[in-house]
């Protein structure tokens, strides 16, 4: 059991840490951005540890800007645009103006500081001020109160939290590997749709998928329905993650398409984001946005085949080639239905669907286990620092 922070004296971060800010070299100088120095921005805070960055700057860019180089092991806190995100630099790197490097005194272990700041992420976010770009001041950060256990206790807390986080990372890695099985199985079973090595008959999507019916929920203003908007899609997992329960009277103008179990939804807006999903039985008969192209497999195609197809790199690439509009890049339903593809025999599709169903069952168990582990970790993190206040 970890003793809560209330058992230890509190200190202000400003009394036990120094802060280093960053900056951005001039974008007018291309030579400032062709170097080998990792340059961290908010977009690099995808995990708790930054091993490399998307952008790199040169020695000249570093020297002629407000950016600063910080050593490996430094705790990095986002104080603007993505408030409250925290990471540890795994190598020496430069930072931009949205990040503060937090350097503790010897009485604080950097990893302990990291876990503490992570526990305060939502509170730091709430401290943000600004009409468009939210940010916190250095004085705000300095005024944060942090518990100060002895170094041995800090090490013990770091060890426990690190092990708990390690369990989550292993579960996520398992999920990632499982998610790779269906695309690999698709290519192994049917071949690459771009080259059609198994010489299946080539058809258009309109020959294997029908269109859905439409309905205006406003005609029944007192009836409720589940609404599937484009934002409801979990693009990474390819599933409907959340829906809205609306009255017919409150239906948006785009709420028009009736979906059925087994339909495949394909977002026609920004297809590069892979906004596609399978309609589960609990959403049968509900309403989705006209921002989706609804694919309803006919008797010569299975939902599993169509779903794996639209999740493939090939399909996304085909849609991207047909995108129109700079501000609102999109394709039309006609673009989607006119795509041509190799059509394997139905018995082979059915065999594929049986295996996919087993894999999806495993994925559901993995997602549930990961969610449980994440909830337990959040509870553990909150318990550890629950008496620390801002």
C-alpha atoms as one frame of an Amber mdcrd trajectory, in Angstrom:
protein
   0.000   0.000   0.000   1.272   3.449  -0.921   0.963   6.055   1.820  -1.015
   9.070   0.603   0.623  12.434   0.127  -1.057  13.787   3.259   1.513  11.904
   5.336   4.301  14.148   4.053   4.976  17.887   4.085   4.008  19.838   0.986
   6.303  22.134  -0.922   5.733  24.546  -3.774   7.173  23.428  -7.097   8.757
  26.835  -7.438  10.775  26.195  -4.263  12.163  22.826  -5.346  12.334  23.072
  -9.135  13.745  25.395 -11.744  12.093  25.846 -15.109  13.532  26.119 -18.587
  11.432  27.479 -21.439  11.764  26.988 -25.158  11.175  28.632 -28.494  10.827
  28.196 -32.248  13.484  29.075 -34.799  12.389  31.315 -37.660  10.337  29.374
 -40.199  11.755  31.661 -42.875  15.089  29.883 -42.601  14.935  26.360 -44.068
  18.451  25.665 -42.815  17.184  25.976 -39.230  15.056  22.853 -39.716  17.473
  20.523 -41.501  19.644  19.591 -38.530  19.958  16.591 -36.231  18.844  18.122
 -32.924  15.494  16.683 -31.770  13.052  19.558 -31.223  10.063  18.673 -29.051
   6.594  20.126 -29.564   3.185  19.133 -28.175   2.671  16.614 -30.990   5.532
  14.527 -29.589   3.685  13.860 -26.308   2.095  10.628 -27.537   3.607   8.466
 -24.824   5.157   9.101 -21.423   8.676   8.949 -22.856  10.029  10.876 -25.834
  12.710   8.891 -27.632  12.731  11.067 -30.748  10.759  13.977 -32.190   8.949
  14.623 -35.445  10.958  17.799 -36.104  14.684  18.431 -35.872  16.597  21.702
 -35.903  20.166  22.714 -36.630  22.811  24.169 -34.342  22.220  27.536 -35.987
  18.459  27.254 -35.406  19.049  26.483 -31.742  21.513  29.345 -31.310  19.327
  31.921 -33.059  16.109  31.161 -31.182  14.700  30.986 -27.667  14.764  27.202
 -27.797  16.882  25.438 -25.214  18.597  22.068 -25.098  17.737  19.892 -22.093
  19.448  16.656 -21.045  18.083  13.122 -21.143  15.948  12.345 -18.100  14.382
  15.808 -17.985  10.693  16.074 -17.063   8.757  18.031 -19.695   5.434  19.737
 -18.978   3.135  21.241 -21.613   1.909  24.654 -20.444   0.191  25.767 -23.642
  -1.805  23.959 -26.369  -2.348  20.568 -24.781  -2.189  21.644 -21.163  -1.085
  19.162 -18.537   0.644  16.631 -20.789   3.850  15.290 -19.245   6.738  13.220
 -20.567  10.353  12.366 -19.843  13.038  13.104 -22.429  14.916   9.900 -23.249
  17.674  11.814 -24.997  19.022  15.328 -25.082  16.578  17.500 -27.024  15.431
  21.078 -27.640  11.948  22.332 -26.727   9.532  24.887 -28.122   7.652  27.658
 -26.319   4.677  25.460 -25.354   6.842  23.311 -23.078   8.613  23.848 -19.795
  11.486  21.641 -18.689  11.114  21.028 -14.947  14.439  20.451 -13.188  14.080
  19.303  -9.552  16.593  19.768  -6.749  18.482  16.656  -5.532  15.816  15.964
  -2.901  13.349  14.986  -5.623  13.699  12.061  -8.041  12.735  13.163 -11.585
  10.517  10.091 -12.070   8.630  10.931  -8.860   8.119  14.472 -10.143   6.858
  13.035 -13.426   4.220  10.823 -11.784   3.102  13.684  -9.563   2.649  16.077
 -12.493   0.825  13.386 -14.429  -1.622  13.016 -11.540  -2.292  16.762 -11.730
  -2.827  16.879 -15.500  -6.579  17.525 -15.415  -6.185  20.168 -12.707  -3.492
  21.954 -14.691  -5.776  21.851 -17.711  -8.555  23.506 -15.711  -6.141  26.288
 -14.720  -5.744  27.259 -18.370  -6.667  30.751 -19.446  -7.111  32.242 -22.880
  -9.977  32.703 -25.324  -8.487  30.644 -28.150  -5.211  29.084 -27.003  -5.338
  27.878 -23.399  -2.203  28.298 -21.318  -0.924  28.478 -17.768   1.683  30.924
 -16.515   4.972  29.996 -14.928   3.668  31.436 -11.670   0.710  29.026 -11.881
   3.076  26.097 -12.208   5.391  27.334  -9.463   2.441  27.580  -7.070   1.500
  23.908  -7.403   1.893  22.085  -4.094   3.694  18.763  -4.137   4.224  16.205
  -1.345   7.857  15.603  -0.444   8.469  12.079   0.896  12.001  10.852   1.712
  14.020   9.643  -1.280  13.569   5.969  -0.345   9.796   6.416  -0.281   9.915
   8.278  -3.595  11.798   5.344  -5.124   9.216   2.901  -3.772   6.343   4.937
  -5.192   8.096   5.250  -8.560   8.677   1.487  -8.644   5.023   0.660  -7.924
   3.618   3.164 -10.432   6.138   2.134 -13.089   5.204  -1.523 -12.714   1.489
  -0.709 -12.907   2.096   1.360 -16.036   4.153  -1.501 -17.456   1.152  -3.822
 -17.210  -0.932  -1.378 -19.239   1.788  -1.047 -21.873   1.981  -4.832 -22.238
  -1.787  -5.041 -22.655  -1.751  -2.297 -25.289   1.051  -4.037 -27.138  -0.981
  -7.253 -27.125  -3.954  -5.324 -28.521  -1.783  -3.857 -31.248  -0.507  -7.284
 -32.292  -4.018  -8.728 -32.330  -5.249  -5.805 -34.449  -2.602  -6.687 -37.050
  -3.990 -10.201 -37.495  -7.147  -9.345 -39.483  -5.361  -7.195 -42.155  -2.690
  -9.891 -42.511  -5.350 -12.612 -42.768  -7.225 -10.557 -45.373  -4.167 -10.315
 -47.621  -3.256 -13.959 -47.084  -6.787 -15.150 -47.892  -7.767 -12.824 -50.729
  -4.517 -11.305 -51.959  -3.669  -7.652 -52.496  -6.724  -5.900 -54.003  -4.380
  -3.545 -55.847  -2.834  -6.360 -57.908  -5.449  -9.151 -57.662  -2.862 -11.972
 -57.698  -5.585 -14.654 -57.341  -7.388 -13.320 -60.390 -10.823 -12.923 -58.832
 -13.571 -11.293 -60.877 -13.406  -7.497 -60.624 -16.600  -5.686 -59.611 -17.597
  -2.260 -58.344 -18.748  -1.745 -54.770 -22.190  -0.876 -56.144 -22.473  -4.480
 -57.390 -21.933  -6.005 -53.937 -23.378  -3.310 -51.656 -26.795  -1.702 -51.597
 -27.827   1.697 -50.289 -29.676   2.387 -47.059 -33.102   3.937 -46.596 -33.447
   7.502 -45.350 -35.752   8.994 -42.757 -36.244  12.436 -41.201 -36.510  11.937
 -37.405 -38.116  15.361 -37.098 -41.356  13.846 -38.396 -41.636  12.105 -34.999
 -40.500  14.986 -32.776 -41.256  13.186 -29.483 -39.484   9.914 -30.363 -35.883
   9.316 -29.292 -33.169   7.717 -31.413 -29.447   6.957 -31.276 -27.503   9.261
 -33.560 -24.159   8.211 -35.049 -22.113  11.230 -36.076 -18.642  11.161 -37.609
 -17.170  12.059 -34.217 -18.687   8.847 -32.816 -16.135   6.726 -34.662 -12.987
   5.464 -32.992 -10.768   5.678 -36.077  -7.959   3.580 -34.655 -10.153   0.676
 -33.624 -12.654   1.048 -36.442 -15.711   0.944 -34.205 -18.569   3.137 -33.047
 -17.328   4.403 -29.695 -20.158   6.693 -28.641 -23.554   7.837 -29.836 -25.990
  10.599 -28.921 -29.555  10.009 -27.754 -31.705  12.702 -29.357 -35.334  13.635
 -29.646 -36.685  13.749 -33.173 -37.318  17.451 -32.688 -33.610  17.978 -32.010
 -32.336  15.948 -34.963 -29.600  17.741 -36.933 -30.124  18.191 -40.665 -27.552
  15.468 -41.422 -29.347  12.818 -39.314 -31.096  11.020 -42.160 -29.720   7.534
 -42.849 -31.213   4.383 -41.259 -28.530   1.804 -40.444 -28.866  -1.953 -39.998
 -26.705  -4.478 -38.211 -23.840  -5.513 -40.484 -23.731  -2.214 -42.376 -20.316
  -0.654 -42.861 -20.050   3.097 -42.313 -17.393   4.976 -44.259 -16.801   8.642
 -43.504 -16.680  10.601 -46.746 -15.009  13.531 -44.982 -11.208  13.417 -44.654
 -10.920   9.740 -45.646  -7.264   9.737 -44.637  -8.473   9.582 -41.002  -9.982
   6.100 -41.597 -13.380   6.917 -40.144 -15.077   3.583 -40.751 -16.975   1.154
 -38.544 -19.213  -1.913 -38.395 -22.797  -1.383 -37.160 -23.467  -3.692 -34.178
 -26.835  -5.245 -33.414 -27.605  -2.789 -30.594 -27.673   0.062 -33.147 -29.875
  -1.732 -35.671 -32.506   0.666 -37.030 -30.854   3.817 -35.675 -29.788   6.950
 -37.558 -26.390   8.011 -38.866 -25.072  11.186 -40.454 -25.169  11.779 -44.199
 -21.419  12.332 -43.756 -21.165   8.538 -43.999 -21.450   6.377 -47.053 -23.428
   3.369 -45.785 -22.375   0.063 -47.374 -24.963  -2.699 -47.009 -23.570  -6.018
 -48.298 -25.757  -7.867 -50.804 -25.985 -11.649 -51.068 -22.627 -11.928 -52.850
 -20.512 -10.304 -50.108 -20.131 -10.553 -46.335 -19.861  -7.745 -43.811 -16.539
  -9.130 -42.588 -15.053  -8.962 -46.095 -16.347  -5.435 -46.776 -15.238  -4.192
 -43.357 -11.686  -5.565 -43.735 -11.572  -4.087 -47.230 -12.520  -0.540 -46.180
 -10.023  -0.672 -43.298  -7.194  -1.561 -45.693  -4.495   0.857 -46.832  -5.518
   0.158 -50.414  -9.100   1.325 -49.903  -8.069   4.464 -48.003  -5.540   5.275
 -50.716  -8.189   4.925 -53.418 -10.487   7.344 -51.620  -7.705   9.863 -51.047
  -7.108   9.981 -54.819 -10.703  11.144 -55.281 -10.721  13.810 -52.556 -11.998
  17.245 -53.499 -11.891  20.480 -51.519  -9.015  22.040 -49.594 -10.885  23.339
 -46.553 -13.291  20.392 -46.348 -11.606  17.477 -48.156 -14.193  14.848 -48.980
 -15.403  12.248 -51.449 -18.958  11.509 -52.567 -21.015   8.353 -52.108 -20.690
   7.902 -55.866 -16.893   7.889 -55.519 -17.139   5.123 -52.931 -19.654   2.936
 -54.779 -17.752   3.263 -58.071 -14.519   1.792 -56.659 -13.620  -1.504 -58.316
 -12.182  -4.463 -56.435 -11.527  -8.200 -56.764 -14.475 -10.283 -55.461 -13.502
 -13.646 -53.936 -15.966 -16.576 -53.766 -18.649 -16.352 -51.099 -17.591 -19.589
 -49.369 -14.090 -18.162 -48.906 -15.563 -14.931 -47.536 -17.650 -16.949 -45.069
 -14.587 -18.883 -43.871 -12.781 -15.586 -43.391 -15.771 -14.188 -41.446 -15.719
 -17.141 -39.023 -12.079 -16.549 -38.151 -12.616 -12.781 -37.883 -15.447 -13.371
 -35.397 -13.072 -15.333 -33.154 -10.435 -12.602 -33.389 -13.000  -9.915 -32.532
 -13.998 -11.905 -29.458 -10.355 -11.906 -28.348 -10.128  -8.168 -29.053 -13.206
  -7.456 -26.933 -11.656  -9.339 -24.017  -8.384  -7.464 -24.476 -10.099  -4.060
 -24.603 -12.037  -4.865 -21.446  -8.899  -6.035 -19.621  -6.959  -2.949 -20.710
  -9.768  -0.618 -19.636  -9.852  -2.328 -16.239  -6.072  -1.984 -15.872  -6.200
   1.686 -16.870  -8.964   2.390 -14.356  -6.986   0.638 -11.627  -3.881   2.640
 -12.521  -5.767   5.949 -12.455  -7.165   5.034  -9.031  -3.683   4.124  -7.790
  -2.190   7.356  -9.144  -4.985   9.419  -7.634  -4.675   7.664  -4.269  -0.940
   8.276  -4.160  -1.218  12.043  -4.593  -4.797  12.703  -3.529  -3.868  15.180
  -0.789  -1.653  17.239  -3.060  -3.550  20.355  -4.122  -2.973  23.163  -6.549
